[in-house]
Coordinates of C-alpha atoms and ligand atoms in Angstrom, one line a residue:
M1 CA 12.6 -16.0 16.6
L2 CA 9.1 -16.4 15.7
S3 CA 6.4 -14.8 17.6
A4 CA 3.0 -16.3 18.1
P5 CA 0.3 -14.9 15.9
A6 CA -2.1 -12.5 17.7
S7 CA -5.1 -14.1 16.1
S8 CA -5.9 -17.7 15.3
D9 CA -6.8 -16.5 11.9
V10 CA -3.2 -16.1 10.9
S11 CA -1.9 -19.4 10.0
T12 CA 1.6 -20.7 10.4
A13 CA 3.3 -22.4 7.3
P14 CA 5.1 -25.7 7.6
G15 CA 8.5 -25.1 9.0
G16 CA 7.0 -22.3 11.3
R17 CA 7.2 -19.5 8.7
R18 CA 4.5 -17.4 7.5
I19 CA 5.3 -16.0 4.0
A20 CA 4.6 -12.4 3.1
V21 CA 5.2 -10.8 -0.3
V22 CA 5.5 -6.9 0.1
T23 CA 5.7 -4.8 -3.1
G24 CA 7.4 -1.5 -3.0
A25 CA 9.7 -2.8 -0.2
S26 CA 12.8 -0.7 -1.1
S27 CA 11.8 2.4 0.7
G28 CA 9.2 4.2 2.7
I29 CA 6.0 2.4 3.8
G30 CA 6.8 -0.9 2.2
E31 CA 10.2 -1.0 3.8
A32 CA 8.6 -0.2 7.2
I33 CA 6.0 -3.0 6.7
A34 CA 8.7 -5.5 5.8
R35 CA 10.7 -4.6 8.9
E36 CA 7.6 -4.8 11.2
L37 CA 6.5 -8.2 9.6
A38 CA 10.0 -9.6 10.0
R39 CA 10.2 -8.4 13.7
R40 CA 7.0 -10.4 14.2
G41 CA 8.4 -13.6 12.7
W42 CA 7.1 -13.3 9.1
H43 CA 9.4 -14.4 6.2
C44 CA 9.3 -11.6 3.5
V45 CA 9.8 -11.6 -0.2
L46 CA 10.8 -8.1 -0.9
L47 CA 9.7 -6.8 -4.4
A48 CA 10.6 -3.7 -6.3
R49 CA 12.9 -2.4 -8.9
R50 CA 15.9 -1.1 -6.9
R51 CA 18.2 -4.2 -6.4
D52 CA 20.7 -2.4 -4.0
R53 CA 18.0 -1.2 -1.6
L54 CA 16.2 -4.6 -1.5
E55 CA 19.4 -6.5 -1.0
A56 CA 20.5 -4.2 1.9
L57 CA 17.0 -4.8 3.5
A58 CA 17.0 -8.5 2.9
A59 CA 20.4 -8.9 4.6
Q60 CA 19.1 -6.9 7.6
I61 CA 15.7 -8.7 8.1
G62 CA 16.6 -12.2 6.5
G63 CA 14.1 -11.8 3.5
E64 CA 14.3 -12.6 -0.3
V65 CA 14.6 -10.2 -3.2
E66 CA 12.6 -10.2 -6.4
L67 CA 13.2 -7.3 -9.0
C68 CA 10.0 -6.6 -10.7
D69 CA 8.1 -3.7 -12.3
V70 CA 4.5 -4.2 -11.0
A71 CA 3.1 -2.4 -13.9
D72 CA 4.5 -5.1 -16.3
R73 CA 2.0 -7.9 -16.3
T74 CA 4.3 -10.4 -18.0
A75 CA 7.1 -9.6 -15.4
V76 CA 4.6 -10.1 -12.5
E77 CA 3.5 -13.4 -13.7
A78 CA 7.0 -14.6 -14.1
T79 CA 8.0 -13.3 -10.7
A80 CA 5.1 -14.9 -9.0
G81 CA 5.9 -18.2 -10.8
R82 CA 9.4 -18.0 -9.1
I83 CA 8.1 -17.1 -5.7
L84 CA 5.4 -19.9 -5.8
Q85 CA 8.1 -22.5 -6.8
R86 CA 10.0 -21.6 -3.5
H87 CA 6.8 -20.8 -1.4
P88 CA 3.7 -22.7 -2.6
A89 CA 1.7 -21.1 0.3
I90 CA 1.5 -17.2 0.4
H91 CA 0.0 -16.1 3.7
L92 CA 0.2 -12.3 2.9
L93 CA 0.3 -10.1 0.0
V94 CA 0.9 -6.4 0.6
N95 CA 0.1 -4.4 -2.5
N96 CA 2.2 -1.3 -1.6
A97 CA 4.2 -0.3 -4.7
G98 CA 3.1 3.2 -5.8
I99 CA 4.2 6.5 -7.3
P100 CA 3.0 10.0 -6.8
A101 CA 1.4 12.1 -9.5
R102 CA 1.2 15.7 -8.3
G103 CA -0.5 18.5 -10.2
T104 CA -4.1 18.9 -11.5
F105 CA -5.4 16.9 -14.3
L106 CA -4.5 19.9 -16.7
Q107 CA -0.9 20.1 -15.5
T108 CA 0.1 16.5 -15.2
D109 CA 2.2 15.0 -18.0
P110 CA -0.1 12.5 -19.9
E111 CA 2.5 9.7 -19.5
L112 CA 2.4 10.2 -15.7
V113 CA -1.5 10.1 -15.7
L114 CA -1.2 6.7 -17.4
R115 CA 1.7 5.4 -15.3
A116 CA -0.2 6.3 -12.0
I117 CA -2.9 3.9 -13.2
E118 CA -0.6 1.1 -14.4
V119 CA 1.4 1.1 -11.1
N120 CA -0.9 2.2 -8.3
Y121 CA -4.0 0.4 -9.5
L122 CA -3.1 -2.3 -12.1
G123 CA 0.1 -3.4 -10.3
G124 CA -2.0 -4.7 -7.4
V125 CA -4.4 -6.3 -9.6
W126 CA -1.6 -8.2 -11.6
C127 CA 0.1 -9.2 -8.3
A128 CA -3.1 -10.5 -6.6
R129 CA -4.1 -12.5 -9.7
A130 CA -0.6 -14.0 -10.2
L131 CA -0.2 -14.9 -6.5
M132 CA -3.8 -16.4 -6.1
P133 CA -2.7 -19.9 -6.2
G134 CA -0.4 -19.4 -3.3
L135 CA -2.9 -17.4 -1.3
E136 CA -5.5 -20.2 -1.9
I137 CA -3.2 -22.8 -0.5
A138 CA -2.6 -20.7 2.6
S139 CA -6.3 -20.0 3.0
R140 CA -6.9 -23.8 3.3
Q141 CA -4.2 -23.8 6.0
G142 CA -6.1 -21.4 8.2
G143 CA -6.1 -18.0 6.4
A144 CA -4.5 -15.7 3.9
H145 CA -4.6 -11.9 3.5
I146 CA -4.2 -9.2 0.9
V147 CA -3.4 -5.7 2.1
N148 CA -4.0 -2.9 -0.4
N149 CA -2.1 0.3 0.6
V150 CA -4.6 2.7 -0.8
S151 CA -4.7 6.2 0.7
V152 CA -7.2 8.7 1.8
A153 CA -6.8 9.9 -1.8
G154 CA -8.8 6.8 -2.6
T155 CA -11.9 8.5 -1.0
V156 CA -11.2 12.1 -1.5
A157 CA -10.6 13.8 -4.8
F158 CA -7.6 15.8 -3.9
A159 CA -7.3 18.3 -6.8
P160 CA -3.6 19.1 -6.5
A161 CA -2.9 15.4 -7.2
G162 CA -5.7 14.6 -9.5
A163 CA -4.2 11.6 -11.5
Y164 CA -2.9 10.1 -8.1
A165 CA -6.4 10.5 -6.5
A166 CA -8.0 8.8 -9.5
S167 CA -5.6 5.9 -9.5
K168 CA -6.2 5.4 -5.8
H169 CA -10.0 5.5 -6.2
A170 CA -9.5 2.8 -8.7
Q171 CA -7.4 0.8 -6.3
L172 CA -10.0 1.2 -3.6
A173 CA -12.7 0.0 -5.9
F174 CA -10.5 -3.0 -6.9
S175 CA -9.8 -3.8 -3.1
R176 CA -13.5 -3.6 -2.1
S177 CA -14.7 -5.7 -5.1
L178 CA -12.0 -8.3 -4.4
A179 CA -13.0 -8.4 -0.7
A180 CA -16.6 -9.1 -1.8
A181 CA -15.6 -11.7 -4.3
L182 CA -13.4 -13.6 -1.8
R183 CA -15.8 -13.4 1.0
G184 CA -16.1 -16.8 2.7
S185 CA -13.0 -18.1 0.9
G186 CA -10.5 -17.8 3.7
I187 CA -8.6 -15.0 1.8
H188 CA -9.3 -11.6 3.6
V189 CA -8.9 -8.4 1.8
H190 CA -7.9 -5.2 3.7
A191 CA -7.6 -1.7 2.6
L192 CA -5.4 0.9 4.3
L193 CA -6.3 4.4 3.9
A194 CA -3.6 6.5 5.3
G195 CA -3.2 10.3 5.1
F196 CA 0.0 12.2 4.5
V197 CA 3.1 10.0 5.4
E198 CA 6.7 11.4 5.1
T199 CA 8.6 9.2 2.7
E200 CA 11.3 9.8 0.0
G201 CA 8.7 9.4 -2.9
F202 CA 6.1 11.5 -1.1
P203 CA 7.9 14.2 0.9
Q204 CA 5.0 16.1 2.7
R205 CA 6.2 18.2 5.5
N206 CA 8.1 20.8 3.4
V207 CA 5.7 20.7 0.5
L208 CA 2.2 20.8 1.9
K209 CA 0.8 24.4 1.8
S210 CA -1.7 23.7 4.6
R211 CA -0.2 24.0 8.1
L212 CA -3.2 22.1 9.4
L213 CA -2.4 19.2 7.1
R214 CA 1.3 19.3 7.9
R215 CA 0.3 18.6 11.5
F216 CA -1.2 15.2 10.7
V217 CA 1.8 13.9 8.7
L218 CA 2.8 10.4 9.8
Q219 CA 6.1 8.3 9.8
P220 CA 6.2 5.0 8.0
P221 CA 6.5 2.8 11.0
R222 CA 3.2 3.9 12.3
V223 CA 1.6 2.8 9.0
A224 CA 3.4 -0.5 9.2
E225 CA 1.9 -1.1 12.7
A226 CA -1.6 -0.3 11.2
V227 CA -1.1 -2.9 8.5
V228 CA -0.1 -5.6 10.9
A229 CA -3.1 -4.7 13.1
A230 CA -5.4 -4.8 10.2
V231 CA -4.3 -8.4 9.4
E232 CA -4.2 -9.6 13.0
K233 CA -7.4 -8.1 13.9
N234 CA -9.1 -8.8 10.5
K235 CA -10.2 -5.2 9.9
S236 CA -11.5 -4.7 6.3
E237 CA -10.7 -0.9 6.0
V238 CA -8.6 1.2 8.2
T239 CA -8.3 5.0 8.0
L240 CA -5.1 6.3 9.6
P241 CA -5.4 8.6 11.6
W242 CA -9.1 8.3 12.0
F243 CA -9.2 12.1 12.6
P244 CA -9.5 14.0 10.5
Y245 CA -9.3 11.8 7.4
R246 CA -12.5 9.6 8.0
L247 CA -14.4 12.7 8.6
I248 CA -13.1 14.2 5.4
S249 CA -14.0 11.0 3.5
I250 CA -17.6 11.1 4.8
V251 CA -17.9 14.7 4.0
Q252 CA -16.6 14.0 0.4
A253 CA -19.3 11.3 0.1
V254 CA -22.2 13.4 1.4
A255 CA -21.1 17.0 0.5
P256 CA -18.7 16.9 -2.4
G257 CA -19.1 20.6 -2.9
L258 CA -17.7 21.5 0.4
I259 CA -14.6 19.3 -0.2
A260 CA -14.0 21.0 -3.5
R261 CA -13.8 24.3 -1.7
F262 CA -11.3 22.9 0.9
V263 CA -9.0 21.1 -1.6
G264 CA -9.0 24.1 -3.6
V265 CA -6.8 25.8 -0.9
A266 CA -5.0 22.7 0.3
D267 CA -2.4 22.9 -2.4
Y268 CA 1.4 22.2 -2.5
R269 CA 3.7 24.9 -2.0
P270 CA 4.8 26.8 -5.4
G271 CA 7.8 25.1 -6.9
S272 CA 7.5 21.9 -4.8
V273 CA 5.6 19.8 -7.3
Ligands
NAP1 N1 3.5 8.8 1.5 C1 2.2 9.1 1.6 O1 1.8 10.2 2.0 C2 1.3 8.0 1.3 C3 -0.1 8.1 1.9 C4 -1.0 7.0 1.7 C5 -0.6 6.0 0.9 N2 0.7 5.9 0.2 C6 0.9 4.8 -0.6 O2 1.9 4.1 0.0 C7 2.6 3.3 -1.0 C8 4.2 3.4 -0.8 O3 4.5 4.9 -1.0 P1 5.7 5.5 -0.1 O4 5.1 6.8 0.5 O5 6.4 4.5 0.8 O6 6.7 6.0 -1.2 P2 8.2 5.5 -1.6 O7 9.1 5.7 -0.5 O8 8.5 6.3 -2.8 O9 7.9 4.0 -1.9 C9 7.4 3.5 -3.1 C10 7.8 2.1 -3.4 O10 7.2 1.6 -4.5 C11 8.2 1.1 -5.4 N3 7.6 1.1 -6.8 C12 7.4 2.2 -7.5 N4 7.0 2.0 -8.7 C13 7.2 0.6 -8.8 C14 7.0 -0.3 -9.8 N5 6.6 0.1 -11.1 N6 7.2 -1.6 -9.6 C15 7.6 -2.0 -8.4 N7 7.8 -1.2 -7.3 C16 7.6 0.1 -7.6 C17 9.4 1.8 -5.1 O11 10.5 0.9 -5.3 P3 11.5 0.9 -6.6 O12 11.6 2.3 -7.1 O13 12.7 0.4 -6.2 O14 10.8 0.1 -7.7 C18 9.3 1.9 -3.6 O15 9.7 0.8 -2.9 C19 2.1 3.9 -2.3 O16 1.3 3.0 -3.0 C20 1.5 5.3 -1.9 O17 0.4 5.6 -2.9 C21 1.6 6.9 0.5

């Protein structure tokens, strides 16, 4: 059953369905976002590479499956073409697909340094560009949204995951720049900056060295709720949880030397990277 949108800003598609494309929906945060959206009446197009995971989720929540590597621009364009044929209006794009890249810049395999940029940053750029015709149609029907699942690593140069942090800084710059470019267009861009979240791609509880940081590890459903709230309340940037991460982001901006000292000790446990 469709639930009423919490805000008049969120439009309803003909036939009563709002269409969301969720990248990286086969596990972790993306899967939780798709489940939360479906629970609230959205129809989800689930995009990732693992067919079995996506099909199992689609069967549970009534969504559609698209197999696609977001780093492959040609594949993204072909996938978006198929989605737009079925759904001319796209009300929500969640750029969530992402990979970890643990280790310092000196330790990380060069291929992974490159891949982190291609997936975590450029993947969202290609998806937003390719689905823009559908987002524009939805914007004229009352509103469209792009959520970029960045990370606190988009504002803090976390040394033990250097290439990951750099890719997330790029993703946040993309998100902010796109938000400015689309201002007044009816397409709202949101950035989610979550701290550590326990997922299969990013196991945190057992690998973080800092006991303090381990205390702030979240579960994916909490992040999914924040994504839906950001859309429904039209929040441009959300840090989750606000404490301590917003504070850390501010300190990074005004006193980078202090953060460098802190992240120097906030490493992963030996052997866990
Ligand atoms: N966990 C955290 O601590 C944390 C905190 C803040 C932000 N984030 C961000 O949250 C997002 C989701 O991560 P997660 O923690 O939920 O990890 P996860 O469980 O490993 O999920 C990652 C998702 O991305 C998909 N994916 C990876 N590479 C892809 C590619 N090239 N093309 C298409 N899909 C791809 C994976 O699906 P397939 O393998 O099936 O393709 C999977 O569905 C990432 O962007 C991450 O940076 C995570």
